[in-house]
Amino acid sequence: MKRLLIIFLMAAVMLCGCSQPQTKETFKNKASSGVWFSFSEINTMLKSEKGFKAEVDLAVENCKKLKIENVYIHIRAFCDSLFVSDYFPLIDEAKDLGFDAFEYILEAFHNENIKVHAWINPYRVSTTSEDINELNPESPAYKWLKDDNEENDRNVCFANGIYLNPAESEARALVINGVREVIEKYQIDGVHFDDYFYPTTASEFDLISYEEYRGNTEN
């Protein structure tokens, strides 16, 4: 039996080796090139209406020359928005523009057949302070913490910064609504989440939500 198993495994390896070798050229043909535009880069570009359009047009031209196929635009870095949203406040740098910055980006890149993806940090609100008074009053986190309903305070967590709490259904609904909004409003080619980390391993961070979860699963 052991001999038959060894023969089977050897045959499987040989069959796998019969496929097309993954040469550097093969990988090159399969790979999809892309460029990521972070919120800091976009904010720098948003100095003026004329300057922003010139910066975007230059970026498009450079991507075209380099045969870039995809660009990833940071539309939400801190529970805010690059465009006018029903759920998140417009970033300060875009408030004085007389046009939709994200729409201009989309049209400029799509005109050159370059795909545009929405890049989102779904949970991050602030990484510099735990002071809620420093938040935009239109921020969902600020509204939850400042209203008279103490129950929804659990939608927000603190750990050397401020974060939405994905353990709470209301916070998850906000993230989902934000994604649905950008999909319905713009002809984007993809959505990418960036919050793959937890800001702390301290059990107190989401203790209330966790205990409630345990209570629900034990019943």
mmCIF file of C-alpha atoms in Angstrom:
data_model
loop_
_atom_site.group_PDB
_atom_site.id
_atom_site.type_symbol
_atom_site.label_atom_id
_atom_site.label_comp_id
_atom_site.label_asym_id
_atom_site.label_seq_id
_atom_site.Cartn_x
_atom_site.Cartn_y
_atom_site.Cartn_z
ATOM 1 C CA MET A 1 0.000 0.000 0.000
ATOM 2 C CA LYS A 2 2.824 2.368 0.912
ATOM 3 C CA ARG A 3 4.599 1.533 -2.385
ATOM 4 C CA LEU A 4 1.443 2.375 -4.379
ATOM 5 C CA LEU A 5 1.092 5.686 -2.540
ATOM 6 C CA ILE A 6 4.692 6.631 -3.385
ATOM 7 C CA ILE A 7 4.142 5.769 -7.073
ATOM 8 C CA PHE A 8 0.946 7.856 -7.129
ATOM 9 C CA LEU A 9 2.684 10.863 -5.615
ATOM 10 C CA MET A 10 5.574 10.585 -8.096
ATOM 11 C CA ALA A 11 3.112 10.449 -10.999
ATOM 12 C CA ALA A 12 1.285 13.509 -9.698
ATOM 13 C CA VAL A 13 4.530 15.471 -9.491
ATOM 14 C CA MET A 14 5.474 14.442 -13.043
ATOM 15 C CA LEU A 15 2.076 15.520 -14.379
ATOM 16 C CA CYS A 16 2.391 18.886 -12.681
ATOM 17 C CA GLY A 17 5.753 19.313 -14.337
ATOM 18 C CA CYS A 18 4.200 18.837 -17.780
ATOM 19 C CA SER A 19 2.390 22.179 -17.572
ATOM 20 C CA GLN A 20 3.815 25.312 -19.176
ATOM 21 C CA PRO A 21 6.914 26.479 -17.243
ATOM 22 C CA GLN A 22 6.401 29.729 -15.325
ATOM 23 C CA THR A 23 9.111 31.757 -16.991
ATOM 24 C CA LYS A 24 9.743 35.417 -16.292
ATOM 25 C CA GLU A 25 7.993 36.278 -19.541
ATOM 26 C CA THR A 26 4.935 34.192 -18.598
ATOM 27 C CA PHE A 27 4.680 35.969 -15.255
ATOM 28 C CA LYS A 28 5.072 39.316 -16.958
ATOM 29 C CA ASN A 29 2.164 38.564 -19.276
ATOM 30 C CA LYS A 30 -0.098 37.515 -16.390
ATOM 31 C CA ALA A 31 0.786 40.296 -13.972
ATOM 32 C CA SER A 32 -1.384 43.383 -13.772
ATOM 33 C CA SER A 33 0.449 46.651 -13.158
ATOM 34 C CA GLY A 34 -0.901 49.252 -10.760
ATOM 35 C CA VAL A 35 -0.163 52.483 -8.904
ATOM 36 C CA TRP A 36 -1.529 53.482 -5.485
ATOM 37 C CA PHE A 37 -2.394 57.135 -4.784
ATOM 38 C CA SER A 38 -2.513 57.619 -1.001
ATOM 39 C CA PHE A 39 -4.557 60.285 0.775
ATOM 40 C CA SER A 40 -1.405 62.314 1.479
ATOM 41 C CA GLU A 41 -0.501 62.415 -2.211
ATOM 42 C CA ILE A 42 -4.046 63.325 -3.235
ATOM 43 C CA ASN A 43 -4.266 66.037 -0.570
ATOM 44 C CA THR A 44 -1.031 67.535 -1.894
ATOM 45 C CA MET A 45 -2.522 67.593 -5.379
ATOM 46 C CA LEU A 46 -5.665 69.340 -4.093
ATOM 47 C CA LYS A 47 -4.060 72.752 -3.645
ATOM 48 C CA SER A 48 -6.228 74.409 -6.279
ATOM 49 C CA GLU A 49 -8.745 73.480 -8.944
ATOM 50 C CA LYS A 50 -6.384 74.240 -11.814
ATOM 51 C CA GLY A 51 -3.412 72.666 -10.059
ATOM 52 C CA PHE A 52 -5.319 69.482 -9.204
ATOM 53 C CA LYS A 53 -6.454 68.888 -12.768
ATOM 54 C CA ALA A 54 -2.925 69.485 -14.036
ATOM 55 C CA GLU A 55 -1.533 67.011 -11.498
ATOM 56 C CA VAL A 56 -4.118 64.365 -12.422
ATOM 57 C CA ASP A 57 -3.540 64.841 -16.140
ATOM 58 C CA LEU A 58 0.208 64.453 -15.611
ATOM 59 C CA ALA A 59 -0.348 61.290 -13.574
ATOM 60 C CA VAL A 60 -2.525 59.874 -16.355
ATOM 61 C CA GLU A 61 0.120 60.640 -18.955
ATOM 62 C CA ASN A 62 2.857 59.025 -16.877
ATOM 63 C CA CYS A 63 0.739 55.915 -16.232
ATOM 64 C CA LYS A 64 -0.017 55.672 -19.938
ATOM 65 C CA LYS A 65 3.694 55.860 -20.832
ATOM 66 C CA LEU A 66 4.529 53.203 -18.251
ATOM 67 C CA LYS A 67 1.618 51.008 -19.442
ATOM 68 C CA ILE A 68 -0.012 51.032 -16.014
ATOM 69 C CA GLU A 69 -3.331 49.193 -16.111
ATOM 70 C CA ASN A 70 -4.807 50.040 -12.692
ATOM 71 C CA VAL A 71 -4.783 52.941 -10.254
ATOM 72 C CA TYR A 72 -5.953 52.746 -6.637
ATOM 73 C CA ILE A 73 -7.357 56.011 -5.309
ATOM 74 C CA HIS A 74 -7.528 56.579 -1.556
ATOM 75 C CA ILE A 75 -11.094 57.852 -1.236
ATOM 76 C CA ARG A 76 -11.486 57.202 2.512
ATOM 77 C CA ALA A 77 -8.537 57.258 4.896
ATOM 78 C CA PHE A 78 -10.036 58.540 8.167
ATOM 79 C CA CYS A 79 -13.808 58.001 8.093
ATOM 80 C CA ASP A 80 -14.021 60.803 5.517
ATOM 81 C CA SER A 81 -14.583 61.052 1.772
ATOM 82 C CA LEU A 82 -12.922 62.375 -1.374
ATOM 83 C CA PHE A 83 -16.397 63.053 -2.787
ATOM 84 C CA VAL A 84 -19.648 64.420 -1.343
ATOM 85 C CA SER A 85 -21.103 61.533 0.651
ATOM 86 C CA ASP A 86 -24.320 60.849 2.541
ATOM 87 C CA TYR A 87 -22.328 59.100 5.276
ATOM 88 C CA PHE A 88 -18.899 60.727 5.610
ATOM 89 C CA PRO A 89 -17.646 64.324 5.675
ATOM 90 C CA LEU A 90 -15.827 65.672 2.636
ATOM 91 C CA ILE A 91 -12.084 66.007 3.217
ATOM 92 C CA ASP A 92 -11.045 69.587 3.949
ATOM 93 C CA GLU A 93 -8.734 69.791 0.928
ATOM 94 C CA ALA A 94 -11.634 69.174 -1.483
ATOM 95 C CA LYS A 95 -14.105 71.648 0.030
ATOM 96 C CA ASP A 96 -13.018 74.644 -2.025
ATOM 97 C CA LEU A 97 -13.124 72.835 -5.371
ATOM 98 C CA GLY A 98 -15.888 73.687 -7.795
ATOM 99 C CA PHE A 99 -16.108 70.105 -9.038
ATOM 100 C CA ASP A 100 -16.039 66.466 -7.934
ATOM 101 C CA ALA A 101 -12.373 65.497 -7.555
ATOM 102 C CA PHE A 102 -13.012 61.737 -7.681
ATOM 103 C CA GLU A 103 -15.208 62.027 -10.758
ATOM 104 C CA TYR A 104 -12.454 63.966 -12.537
ATOM 105 C CA ILE A 105 -9.931 61.259 -11.630
ATOM 106 C CA LEU A 106 -12.252 58.538 -12.921
ATOM 107 C CA GLU A 107 -12.904 60.223 -16.252
ATOM 108 C CA ALA A 108 -9.249 61.128 -16.794
ATOM 109 C CA PHE A 109 -7.966 57.589 -16.270
ATOM 110 C CA HIS A 110 -10.900 55.828 -17.922
ATOM 111 C CA ASN A 111 -10.368 57.920 -21.049
ATOM 112 C CA GLU A 112 -7.022 56.152 -21.370
ATOM 113 C CA ASN A 113 -8.521 52.737 -20.559
ATOM 114 C CA ILE A 114 -6.864 52.646 -17.144
ATOM 115 C CA LYS A 115 -8.983 51.013 -14.445
ATOM 116 C CA VAL A 116 -9.772 52.962 -11.275
ATOM 117 C CA HIS A 117 -10.215 51.252 -7.898
ATOM 118 C CA ALA A 118 -11.556 52.804 -4.695
ATOM 119 C CA TRP A 119 -9.135 52.360 -1.809
ATOM 120 C CA ILE A 120 -10.770 52.486 1.653
ATOM 121 C CA ASN A 121 -9.670 52.307 5.262
ATOM 122 C CA PRO A 122 -13.024 51.178 6.679
ATOM 123 C CA TYR A 123 -12.320 51.443 10.429
ATOM 124 C CA ARG A 124 -9.664 54.106 10.933
ATOM 125 C CA VAL A 125 -10.912 57.466 12.252
ATOM 126 C CA SER A 126 -7.769 59.013 13.747
ATOM 127 C CA THR A 127 -4.256 57.700 14.371
ATOM 128 C CA THR A 128 -2.850 60.824 16.018
ATOM 129 C CA SER A 129 -5.154 61.429 18.986
ATOM 130 C CA GLU A 130 -7.939 60.018 21.153
ATOM 131 C CA ASP A 131 -9.469 63.468 21.552
ATOM 132 C CA ILE A 132 -12.889 63.304 19.921
ATOM 133 C CA ASN A 133 -13.087 67.100 19.901
ATOM 134 C CA GLU A 134 -10.419 67.105 17.211
ATOM 135 C CA LEU A 135 -12.716 65.162 14.879
ATOM 136 C CA ASN A 136 -14.852 66.710 12.182
ATOM 137 C CA PRO A 137 -18.318 67.283 13.752
ATOM 138 C CA GLU A 138 -19.777 65.611 10.662
ATOM 139 C CA SER A 139 -17.809 62.431 11.306
ATOM 140 C CA PRO A 140 -20.045 59.447 12.171
ATOM 141 C CA ALA A 141 -17.724 58.671 15.086
ATOM 142 C CA TYR A 142 -18.117 62.185 16.488
ATOM 143 C CA LYS A 143 -21.910 62.027 16.135
ATOM 144 C CA TRP A 144 -22.144 58.673 17.918
ATOM 145 C CA LEU A 145 -19.967 59.837 20.797
ATOM 146 C CA LYS A 146 -21.613 63.236 21.191
ATOM 147 C CA ASP A 147 -25.286 62.316 21.043
ATOM 148 C CA ASP A 148 -27.417 61.372 24.059
ATOM 149 C CA ASN A 149 -27.458 57.666 23.228
ATOM 150 C CA GLU A 150 -24.729 55.938 25.241
ATOM 151 C CA GLU A 151 -25.498 52.599 23.586
ATOM 152 C CA ASN A 152 -24.014 53.634 20.260
ATOM 153 C CA ASP A 153 -20.761 54.765 21.894
ATOM 154 C CA ARG A 154 -19.671 51.152 21.469
ATOM 155 C CA ASN A 155 -19.469 51.754 17.723
ATOM 156 C CA VAL A 156 -16.184 53.551 18.420
ATOM 157 C CA CYS A 157 -12.990 52.230 20.063
ATOM 158 C CA PHE A 158 -9.874 53.956 21.398
ATOM 159 C CA ALA A 159 -6.285 52.682 21.292
ATOM 160 C CA ASN A 160 -3.717 55.443 20.696
ATOM 161 C CA GLY A 161 -6.212 56.628 18.141
ATOM 162 C CA ILE A 162 -9.894 56.328 17.248
ATOM 163 C CA TYR A 163 -11.439 53.460 15.277
ATOM 164 C CA LEU A 164 -14.837 52.187 14.254
ATOM 165 C CA ASN A 165 -15.674 48.953 16.028
ATOM 166 C CA PRO A 166 -16.355 46.180 13.460
ATOM 167 C CA ALA A 167 -17.848 44.043 16.238
ATOM 168 C CA GLU A 168 -20.879 46.349 16.273
ATOM 169 C CA SER A 169 -23.573 45.950 13.619
ATOM 170 C CA GLU A 170 -24.164 49.696 13.298
ATOM 171 C CA ALA A 171 -20.496 50.310 12.501
ATOM 172 C CA ARG A 172 -20.492 47.478 9.968
ATOM 173 C CA ALA A 173 -23.614 48.898 8.345
ATOM 174 C CA LEU A 174 -21.871 52.254 7.966
ATOM 175 C CA VAL A 175 -18.948 50.627 6.158
ATOM 176 C CA ILE A 176 -21.287 48.649 3.903
ATOM 177 C CA ASN A 177 -23.367 51.720 3.078
ATOM 178 C CA GLY A 178 -20.215 53.629 2.223
ATOM 179 C CA VAL A 179 -19.104 50.927 -0.202
ATOM 180 C CA ARG A 180 -22.577 50.651 -1.710
ATOM 181 C CA GLU A 181 -22.649 54.416 -2.200
ATOM 182 C CA VAL A 182 -19.415 54.604 -4.174
ATOM 183 C CA ILE A 183 -20.422 51.609 -6.315
ATOM 184 C CA GLU A 184 -23.784 53.137 -7.157
ATOM 185 C CA LYS A 185 -22.470 56.651 -7.707
ATOM 186 C CA TYR A 186 -19.377 55.933 -9.803
ATOM 187 C CA GLN A 187 -18.251 53.492 -12.481
ATOM 188 C CA ILE A 188 -15.345 52.142 -10.454
ATOM 189 C CA ASP A 189 -13.468 48.955 -11.295
ATOM 190 C CA GLY A 190 -12.947 47.635 -7.770
ATOM 191 C CA VAL A 191 -12.993 48.294 -4.024
ATOM 192 C CA HIS A 192 -10.005 47.578 -1.783
ATOM 193 C CA PHE A 193 -9.924 47.498 2.043
ATOM 194 C CA ASP A 194 -6.734 48.450 3.862
ATOM 195 C CA ASP A 195 -7.452 47.903 7.584
ATOM 196 C CA TYR A 196 -5.939 44.451 7.947
ATOM 197 C CA PHE A 197 -4.533 45.144 11.422
ATOM 198 C CA TYR A 198 -5.906 45.580 14.950
ATOM 199 C CA PRO A 199 -4.576 48.663 16.759
ATOM 200 C CA THR A 200 -3.949 46.744 20.001
ATOM 201 C CA THR A 201 -4.076 43.275 21.517
ATOM 202 C CA ALA A 202 -5.421 44.563 24.848
ATOM 203 C CA SER A 203 -8.593 42.657 25.747
ATOM 204 C CA GLU A 204 -10.233 45.843 27.075
ATOM 205 C CA PHE A 205 -10.296 47.303 23.561
ATOM 206 C CA ASP A 206 -13.531 45.538 22.565
ATOM 207 C CA LEU A 207 -14.372 43.776 25.817
ATOM 208 C CA ILE A 208 -18.028 44.878 25.959
ATOM 209 C CA SER A 209 -18.713 43.761 22.395
ATOM 210 C CA TYR A 210 -16.890 40.475 22.958
ATOM 211 C CA GLU A 211 -18.777 39.654 26.148
ATOM 212 C CA GLU A 212 -22.053 40.395 24.410
ATOM 213 C CA TYR A 213 -21.021 38.113 21.541
ATOM 214 C CA ARG A 214 -20.171 35.314 23.973
ATOM 215 C CA GLY A 215 -23.517 35.736 25.688
ATOM 216 C CA ASN A 216 -25.372 35.440 22.393
ATOM 217 C CA THR A 217 -23.469 32.323 21.300
ATOM 218 C CA GLU A 218 -23.937 30.558 24.643
ATOM 219 C CA ASN A 219 -27.722 31.021 24.648
#
